[in-house]
mmCIF file of C-alpha atoms in Angstrom:
data_model
loop_
_atom_site.group_PDB
_atom_site.id
_atom_site.type_symbol
_atom_site.label_atom_id
_atom_site.label_comp_id
_atom_site.label_asym_id
_atom_site.label_seq_id
_atom_site.Cartn_x
_atom_site.Cartn_y
_atom_site.Cartn_z
ATOM 1 C CA MET A 1 0.115 -0.317 0.109
ATOM 2 C CA ILE A 2 0.902 3.559 -0.998
ATOM 3 C CA TYR A 3 0.152 6.201 1.658
ATOM 4 C CA VAL A 4 0.401 10.476 0.630
ATOM 5 C CA GLN A 5 1.535 12.606 2.894
ATOM 6 C CA GLY A 6 -0.571 16.788 2.830
ATOM 7 C CA GLU A 7 -1.353 19.412 4.702
ATOM 8 C CA VAL A 8 -4.584 21.219 5.225
ATOM 9 C CA SER A 9 -5.122 23.710 7.588
ATOM 10 C CA GLY A 10 -1.923 23.807 8.755
ATOM 11 C CA LYS A 11 -3.007 19.467 10.271
ATOM 12 C CA LYS A 12 -1.425 17.400 8.246
ATOM 13 C CA TYR A 13 -3.076 14.016 6.837
ATOM 14 C CA THR A 14 -1.896 10.529 5.702
ATOM 15 C CA GLU A 15 -4.061 8.901 3.226
ATOM 16 C CA PRO A 16 -4.183 6.143 0.532
ATOM 17 C CA PHE A 17 -3.075 6.798 -3.173
ATOM 18 C CA SER A 18 -5.309 6.100 -4.899
ATOM 19 C CA LYS A 19 -5.581 5.990 -8.952
ATOM 20 C CA GLY A 20 -9.158 7.111 -9.515
ATOM 21 C CA VAL A 21 -9.048 10.127 -7.574
ATOM 22 C CA LEU A 22 -6.032 10.821 -9.690
ATOM 23 C CA ALA A 23 -7.892 9.903 -12.651
ATOM 24 C CA ARG A 24 -10.467 12.369 -12.344
ATOM 25 C CA SER A 25 -8.032 15.383 -12.021
ATOM 26 C CA LEU A 26 -6.516 14.254 -14.600
ATOM 27 C CA ILE A 27 -10.193 14.083 -16.694
ATOM 28 C CA ARG A 28 -10.993 17.919 -14.699
ATOM 29 C CA ALA A 29 -7.939 18.516 -16.767
ATOM 30 C CA GLU A 30 -9.280 17.516 -20.184
ATOM 31 C CA MET A 31 -8.112 14.590 -20.484
ATOM 32 C CA ASN A 32 -10.066 11.241 -21.798
ATOM 33 C CA LEU A 33 -11.677 9.347 -19.521
ATOM 34 C CA THR A 34 -9.365 5.779 -20.788
ATOM 35 C CA LYS A 35 -6.300 7.750 -21.021
ATOM 36 C CA ALA A 36 -6.493 9.169 -17.399
ATOM 37 C CA TYR A 37 -6.455 5.819 -16.332
ATOM 38 C CA ASP A 38 -3.579 4.388 -18.013
ATOM 39 C CA ILE A 39 -1.845 7.456 -16.963
ATOM 40 C CA ALA A 40 -2.770 6.813 -12.810
ATOM 41 C CA ASN A 41 -1.727 2.723 -13.195
ATOM 42 C CA SER A 42 1.262 4.091 -14.890
ATOM 43 C CA ILE A 43 2.447 6.972 -12.256
ATOM 44 C CA GLU A 44 1.209 3.651 -9.356
ATOM 45 C CA ASN A 45 3.510 1.585 -10.732
ATOM 46 C CA LYS A 46 6.082 3.861 -11.016
ATOM 47 C CA LEU A 47 5.641 4.241 -7.342
ATOM 48 C CA LYS A 48 5.996 0.178 -7.051
ATOM 49 C CA ASN A 49 8.966 -0.127 -9.116
ATOM 50 C CA GLU A 50 10.567 2.753 -6.450
ATOM 51 C CA ASN A 51 9.685 1.073 -3.474
ATOM 52 C CA ILE A 52 7.809 3.549 -2.078
ATOM 53 C CA GLU A 53 6.081 3.255 0.588
ATOM 54 C CA VAL A 54 4.748 7.074 1.526
ATOM 55 C CA ILE A 55 5.223 9.982 -0.853
ATOM 56 C CA ALA A 56 4.156 14.004 0.226
ATOM 57 C CA ILE A 57 1.592 14.948 -2.101
ATOM 58 C CA LYS A 58 4.467 17.902 -3.265
ATOM 59 C CA ASP A 59 6.236 15.387 -4.661
ATOM 60 C CA LEU A 60 3.499 13.122 -6.038
ATOM 61 C CA VAL A 61 2.208 16.081 -7.828
ATOM 62 C CA GLU A 62 5.522 16.590 -9.750
ATOM 63 C CA ILE A 63 5.895 12.738 -10.610
ATOM 64 C CA ILE A 64 2.277 13.223 -12.739
ATOM 65 C CA VAL A 65 3.374 16.583 -13.950
ATOM 66 C CA GLU A 66 6.972 15.126 -15.176
ATOM 67 C CA VAL A 67 4.742 11.960 -16.636
ATOM 68 C CA LEU A 68 1.799 14.734 -18.636
ATOM 69 C CA LYS A 69 4.617 16.788 -19.997
ATOM 70 C CA THR A 70 6.446 14.293 -21.699
ATOM 71 C CA VAL A 71 2.493 12.737 -22.214
ATOM 72 C CA ASP A 72 0.872 16.100 -23.373
ATOM 73 C CA PRO A 73 2.654 19.220 -22.848
ATOM 74 C CA ILE A 74 -1.295 21.150 -22.599
ATOM 75 C CA ILE A 75 -2.489 19.001 -20.149
ATOM 76 C CA ALA A 76 0.088 18.894 -18.038
ATOM 77 C CA GLU A 77 -0.304 22.566 -17.877
ATOM 78 C CA LYS A 78 -3.794 22.605 -17.049
ATOM 79 C CA TYR A 79 -3.521 20.302 -14.231
ATOM 80 C CA ILE A 80 -0.795 22.940 -12.638
ATOM 81 C CA ASN A 81 -3.663 25.473 -13.113
ATOM 82 C CA TRP A 82 -6.443 23.056 -11.880
ATOM 83 C CA ARG A 83 -4.036 22.126 -9.069
ATOM 84 C CA LYS A 84 -3.008 26.477 -8.758
ATOM 85 C CA ILE A 85 -6.694 26.854 -7.572
ATOM 86 C CA ARG A 86 -8.187 23.666 -6.257
ATOM 87 C CA LYS A 87 -5.217 24.031 -3.457
ATOM 88 C CA SER A 88 -6.214 27.582 -2.602
ATOM 89 C CA GLN A 89 -7.168 28.703 1.466
ATOM 90 C CA GLU A 90 -9.987 30.997 0.322
ATOM 91 C CA PRO A 91 -13.472 29.824 -1.196
ATOM 92 C CA LEU A 92 -13.204 30.925 -4.961
ATOM 93 C CA ILE A 93 -16.618 33.223 -6.525
ATOM 94 C CA ILE A 94 -16.765 33.388 -10.276
ATOM 95 C CA LEU A 95 -19.803 35.165 -11.264
ATOM 96 C CA ILE A 96 -20.469 34.898 -14.873
ATOM 97 C CA GLY A 97 -21.966 37.182 -17.100
ATOM 98 C CA GLY A 98 -24.006 37.405 -19.851
ATOM 99 C CA ALA A 99 -27.443 38.447 -21.930
ATOM 100 C CA SER A 100 -29.850 36.284 -22.359
ATOM 101 C CA GLY A 101 -29.226 32.884 -24.869
ATOM 102 C CA VAL A 102 -25.003 34.057 -24.756
ATOM 103 C CA GLY A 103 -24.160 30.234 -22.462
ATOM 104 C CA THR A 104 -23.553 31.919 -19.209
ATOM 105 C CA SER A 105 -26.030 28.255 -17.441
ATOM 106 C CA SER A 106 -23.482 26.312 -20.238
ATOM 107 C CA ILE A 107 -19.990 27.377 -19.409
ATOM 108 C CA ALA A 108 -21.603 27.659 -15.434
ATOM 109 C CA PHE A 109 -22.284 24.172 -15.366
ATOM 110 C CA GLU A 110 -18.352 23.434 -17.293
ATOM 111 C CA ILE A 111 -16.398 25.387 -15.081
ATOM 112 C CA ALA A 112 -18.138 24.175 -11.662
ATOM 113 C CA ASN A 113 -17.288 20.397 -13.083
ATOM 114 C CA ARG A 114 -14.008 21.428 -13.588
ATOM 115 C CA LEU A 115 -13.498 22.772 -10.601
ATOM 116 C CA GLY A 116 -14.742 20.450 -8.431
ATOM 117 C CA ILE A 117 -17.833 23.607 -7.201
ATOM 118 C CA ARG A 118 -21.095 22.730 -6.020
ATOM 119 C CA ASN A 119 -22.248 25.183 -5.634
ATOM 120 C CA MET A 120 -23.980 27.382 -8.780
ATOM 121 C CA ILE A 121 -26.936 29.506 -8.862
ATOM 122 C CA SER A 122 -28.531 31.558 -11.805
ATOM 123 C CA THR A 123 -29.204 35.005 -11.149
ATOM 124 C CA ASP A 124 -33.382 34.027 -12.509
ATOM 125 C CA MET A 125 -33.202 32.349 -9.111
ATOM 126 C CA ILE A 126 -32.733 34.840 -6.682
ATOM 127 C CA ARG A 127 -34.869 37.651 -9.090
ATOM 128 C CA GLU A 128 -37.548 34.366 -8.088
ATOM 129 C CA VAL A 129 -36.909 34.532 -4.394
ATOM 130 C CA MET A 130 -37.056 37.994 -4.493
ATOM 131 C CA ARG A 131 -40.502 37.759 -6.368
ATOM 132 C CA LYS A 132 -42.025 35.383 -3.350
ATOM 133 C CA ILE A 133 -41.072 38.856 -0.938
ATOM 134 C CA VAL A 134 -41.949 41.255 -3.185
ATOM 135 C CA SER A 135 -45.131 41.428 -4.601
ATOM 136 C CA LYS A 136 -45.633 42.454 -8.316
ATOM 137 C CA GLU A 137 -48.542 45.655 -7.353
ATOM 138 C CA LEU A 138 -44.746 46.962 -4.907
ATOM 139 C CA PHE A 139 -42.509 46.429 -7.377
ATOM 140 C CA PRO A 140 -43.473 45.795 -10.420
ATOM 141 C CA VAL A 141 -40.179 45.346 -13.024
ATOM 142 C CA ILE A 142 -38.497 42.181 -11.078
ATOM 143 C CA HIS A 143 -41.845 40.339 -12.186
ATOM 144 C CA LYS A 144 -41.024 41.018 -16.217
ATOM 145 C CA SER A 145 -38.768 39.544 -17.874
ATOM 146 C CA SER A 146 -34.875 41.176 -18.366
ATOM 147 C CA PHE A 147 -35.774 42.132 -22.287
ATOM 148 C CA ASN A 148 -39.299 43.425 -21.721
ATOM 149 C CA ALA A 149 -38.684 45.006 -17.699
ATOM 150 C CA TYR A 150 -39.886 48.602 -19.085
ATOM 151 C CA LYS A 151 -42.948 47.627 -20.471
ATOM 152 C CA VAL A 152 -43.756 47.594 -16.126
ATOM 153 C CA MET A 153 -41.288 50.503 -14.826
ATOM 154 C CA ARG A 154 -44.190 52.803 -12.988
ATOM 155 C CA ILE A 155 -41.483 55.997 -14.002
ATOM 156 C CA PRO A 156 -41.713 56.207 -17.667
ATOM 157 C CA SER A 157 -37.070 56.618 -18.685
ATOM 158 C CA PRO A 158 -36.602 60.273 -20.439
ATOM 159 C CA PRO A 159 -36.728 60.161 -24.447
ATOM 160 C CA GLU A 160 -33.322 60.831 -24.598
ATOM 161 C CA PHE A 161 -32.807 57.035 -22.642
ATOM 162 C CA ASP A 162 -32.900 53.648 -24.537
ATOM 163 C CA GLU A 163 -36.039 52.310 -22.131
ATOM 164 C CA VAL A 164 -35.236 48.082 -23.098
ATOM 165 C CA ILE A 165 -32.359 49.372 -21.767
ATOM 166 C CA ALA A 166 -33.761 51.642 -18.625
ATOM 167 C CA GLY A 167 -35.780 48.562 -17.381
ATOM 168 C CA TYR A 168 -32.727 46.249 -17.482
ATOM 169 C CA LYS A 169 -30.755 48.141 -15.949
ATOM 170 C CA ASN A 170 -33.722 49.020 -12.612
ATOM 171 C CA GLN A 171 -34.476 45.358 -13.168
ATOM 172 C CA VAL A 172 -30.658 44.191 -12.205
ATOM 173 C CA ASP A 173 -30.498 46.668 -9.340
ATOM 174 C CA ALA A 174 -32.759 45.334 -7.355
ATOM 175 C CA VAL A 175 -31.685 41.748 -8.180
ATOM 176 C CA ALA A 176 -27.990 43.113 -7.827
ATOM 177 C CA VAL A 177 -28.902 42.855 -3.484
ATOM 178 C CA GLY A 178 -29.696 39.133 -4.107
ATOM 179 C CA VAL A 179 -26.407 39.045 -5.687
ATOM 180 C CA ALA A 180 -24.139 40.377 -2.814
ATOM 181 C CA ALA A 181 -25.880 39.021 -0.067
ATOM 182 C CA VAL A 182 -25.173 35.441 -2.175
ATOM 183 C CA ILE A 183 -21.633 36.678 -2.168
ATOM 184 C CA GLU A 184 -20.994 37.635 1.093
ATOM 185 C CA ARG A 185 -22.558 34.579 3.034
ATOM 186 C CA SER A 186 -20.114 32.475 0.460
ATOM 187 C CA LEU A 187 -17.246 34.242 1.307
ATOM 188 C CA ASP A 188 -18.274 34.342 5.141
ATOM 189 C CA GLU A 189 -18.556 30.742 5.444
ATOM 190 C CA GLY A 190 -16.210 30.230 3.046
ATOM 191 C CA ILE A 191 -18.005 28.178 0.025
ATOM 192 C CA SER A 192 -16.794 28.357 -3.243
ATOM 193 C CA ILE A 193 -19.759 29.707 -6.014
ATOM 194 C CA VAL A 194 -20.192 30.692 -9.385
ATOM 195 C CA ILE A 195 -23.015 32.830 -9.722
ATOM 196 C CA GLU A 196 -24.493 33.721 -13.800
ATOM 197 C CA GLY A 197 -27.099 35.717 -15.097
ATOM 198 C CA VAL A 198 -27.821 38.092 -17.190
ATOM 199 C CA HIS A 199 -28.428 40.586 -13.682
ATOM 200 C CA ILE A 200 -24.303 39.890 -13.900
ATOM 201 C CA VAL A 201 -22.830 42.958 -14.880
ATOM 202 C CA PRO A 202 -19.896 45.058 -14.370
ATOM 203 C CA GLY A 203 -21.242 48.461 -12.247
ATOM 204 C CA PHE A 204 -24.256 46.411 -10.273
ATOM 205 C CA ILE A 205 -21.718 44.527 -8.332
ATOM 206 C CA LYS A 206 -20.316 45.658 -5.102
ATOM 207 C CA GLU A 207 -16.518 47.147 -5.659
ATOM 208 C CA ASP A 208 -15.835 45.947 -2.729
ATOM 209 C CA LEU A 209 -16.692 42.633 -3.721
ATOM 210 C CA LEU A 210 -15.006 42.704 -6.545
ATOM 211 C CA GLU A 211 -11.235 43.740 -5.097
ATOM 212 C CA ARG A 212 -10.798 40.391 -2.945
ATOM 213 C CA ASP A 213 -8.778 37.950 -5.247
ATOM 214 C CA ASN A 214 -11.211 35.541 -4.375
ATOM 215 C CA VAL A 215 -13.888 37.128 -6.318
ATOM 216 C CA VAL A 216 -13.574 36.966 -10.257
ATOM 217 C CA LEU A 217 -16.010 38.775 -13.242
ATOM 218 C CA PHE A 218 -16.618 37.007 -16.559
ATOM 219 C CA THR A 219 -18.572 38.435 -19.944
ATOM 220 C CA LEU A 220 -19.762 35.874 -22.115
ATOM 221 C CA GLN A 221 -21.107 37.755 -25.525
ATOM 222 C CA VAL A 222 -21.443 36.253 -28.334
ATOM 223 C CA SER A 223 -20.968 39.233 -31.338
ATOM 224 C CA ASP A 224 -22.754 37.292 -34.484
ATOM 225 C CA ALA A 225 -25.953 38.044 -34.076
ATOM 226 C CA ASN A 226 -26.938 34.236 -36.259
ATOM 227 C CA ILE A 227 -24.894 31.730 -34.191
ATOM 228 C CA HIS A 228 -26.190 34.115 -30.963
ATOM 229 C CA LYS A 229 -30.050 33.695 -32.524
ATOM 230 C CA GLU A 230 -29.377 30.174 -32.817
ATOM 231 C CA ARG A 231 -28.618 29.417 -30.357
ATOM 232 C CA PHE A 232 -31.697 30.199 -28.742
ATOM 233 C CA TYR A 233 -33.186 27.324 -31.085
ATOM 234 C CA SER A 234 -30.393 24.613 -30.256
ATOM 235 C CA ARG A 235 -32.030 25.357 -26.158
ATOM 236 C CA SER A 236 -35.039 25.355 -27.660
ATOM 237 C CA ARG A 237 -34.915 22.080 -29.330
ATOM 238 C CA GLN A 238 -33.136 19.962 -25.630
ATOM 239 C CA MET A 239 -36.109 17.865 -24.385
ATOM 240 C CA TRP A 240 -35.571 19.528 -20.229
ATOM 241 C CA ALA A 241 -36.223 22.881 -21.990
ATOM 242 C CA ARG A 242 -39.201 25.366 -21.177
ATOM 243 C CA ARG A 243 -38.680 29.065 -22.374
ATOM 244 C CA PRO A 244 -40.741 29.386 -25.623
ATOM 245 C CA LEU A 245 -38.520 29.628 -27.687
ATOM 246 C CA LYS A 246 -40.793 32.265 -29.953
ATOM 247 C CA ARG A 247 -40.675 34.902 -26.292
ATOM 248 C CA TYR A 248 -37.338 35.029 -26.605
ATOM 249 C CA LEU A 249 -37.231 35.298 -31.010
ATOM 250 C CA ASP A 250 -39.797 38.339 -30.575
ATOM 251 C CA ASN A 251 -37.336 40.065 -27.895
ATOM 252 C CA PHE A 252 -34.394 39.213 -29.881
ATOM 253 C CA TYR A 253 -33.365 42.727 -30.917
ATOM 254 C CA SER A 254 -33.599 43.975 -27.016
ATOM 255 C CA ILE A 255 -31.791 41.198 -25.817
ATOM 256 C CA ARG A 256 -28.902 41.909 -28.747
ATOM 257 C CA LYS A 257 -29.459 45.402 -26.904
ATOM 258 C CA ILE A 258 -29.038 43.790 -23.830
ATOM 259 C CA GLN A 259 -25.822 42.998 -24.711
ATOM 260 C CA ARG A 260 -24.479 45.644 -26.253
ATOM 261 C CA TYR A 261 -25.133 47.773 -23.244
ATOM 262 C CA ILE A 262 -23.398 44.609 -20.522
ATOM 263 C CA VAL A 263 -20.436 43.945 -22.976
ATOM 264 C CA MET A 264 -19.864 47.491 -22.718
ATOM 265 C CA GLN A 265 -20.250 47.910 -18.831
ATOM 266 C CA ALA A 266 -17.313 45.252 -18.588
ATOM 267 C CA ASN A 267 -15.170 47.366 -21.322
ATOM 268 C CA LYS A 268 -15.692 50.237 -18.899
ATOM 269 C CA TYR A 269 -14.817 48.468 -15.737
ATOM 270 C CA ASN A 270 -11.895 46.614 -17.237
ATOM 271 C CA ILE A 271 -13.434 42.948 -17.285
ATOM 272 C CA PRO A 272 -12.665 40.182 -19.122
ATOM 273 C CA VAL A 273 -15.110 40.048 -22.001
ATOM 274 C CA ILE A 274 -14.742 36.775 -24.145
ATOM 275 C CA GLU A 275 -16.006 35.672 -27.768
ATOM 276 C CA ASN A 276 -17.989 32.183 -25.955
ATOM 277 C CA ILE A 277 -18.051 30.096 -29.433
ATOM 278 C CA ASN A 278 -16.341 26.975 -28.374
ATOM 279 C CA VAL A 279 -16.494 25.886 -24.724
ATOM 280 C CA SER A 280 -13.406 24.577 -24.968
ATOM 281 C CA ASN A 281 -11.919 27.486 -25.488
ATOM 282 C CA THR A 282 -13.799 29.910 -22.742
ATOM 283 C CA ILE A 283 -13.146 27.322 -20.102
ATOM 284 C CA ASP A 284 -8.996 27.514 -20.396
ATOM 285 C CA TYR A 285 -9.503 31.432 -20.352
ATOM 286 C CA MET A 286 -11.105 31.072 -17.577
ATOM 287 C CA ILE A 287 -9.558 29.136 -15.306
ATOM 288 C CA LYS A 288 -5.607 30.836 -16.597
ATOM 289 C CA THR A 289 -7.269 34.233 -15.603
ATOM 290 C CA ILE A 290 -8.801 33.108 -12.155
ATOM 291 C CA THR A 291 -4.795 31.749 -11.750
ATOM 292 C CA LYS A 292 -3.005 34.020 -12.301
ATOM 293 C CA VAL A 293 -5.718 36.367 -9.108
ATOM 294 C CA TYR A 294 -6.552 33.055 -7.872
ATOM 295 C CA GLY A 295 -4.181 30.705 -6.875
ATOM 296 C CA GLY A 296 -0.811 31.312 -5.498
ATOM 297 C CA ASN A 297 -2.317 31.282 -2.448
ATOM 298 C CA ASN A 298 -1.455 27.009 -1.791
ATOM 299 C CA ASN A 299 1.203 24.899 0.243
ATOM 300 C CA GLU A 300 2.330 23.453 -2.526
#
């Protein structure tokens, strides 16, 4: 039996070496299932052949990286970045914003899965909770969709302002209160979480939260209108979809307006804007960015 020694929060531990655990970590670095288990098996054999019975986690990681570099340098780099993020002592809060249809929910699921983050929530869910607390009569804008909130504004926007954006900003400003509460609770309890949705807009998230290295904000966009529109068709074909296609297509012009506004806000506040065409490229960019600002606080 081979044992691995490590340290978490100043406390040392010893646990059996597990090929399954190692293989799963390689899969999260985008190695295919069969290859991941082959590599895990070869590393176990290497340790046995060298008569190693106990190994420090730091030394084991060095062996894993060296083996990966000979097999696939790109996977090796992804594994290193994954390790840096996983070993940080602070909870990681990932915020992903973007207009309807650009893929915030899909990317949130992928990044959470890759980093082993178990908690994920959409801003639509936060807004839904707020709807149950605040009546439609008292605050009507949160009871409409982001692209048609302007229709129920109590005070119409001035003629020089775009009514779609005015209604959207009004709704975002309200939901941002709930978003801040979720972030603050996650930080207090040390829980990593991914929060995604159309209400994650630079300029509406509390500055003191974004100044923290472990709170990272991304904005997604799909510049090509045809590709963006196709996303709604693709989503409507999924068996679990409950969102009517016609409603989004009828409001597509407003959705595109909202995207332009979100991207403008991201540029204004120097928030990364990702062209979300290829999921793998989007995830790789996000992980590299997170590693730069967050992955340095580890014990390895």
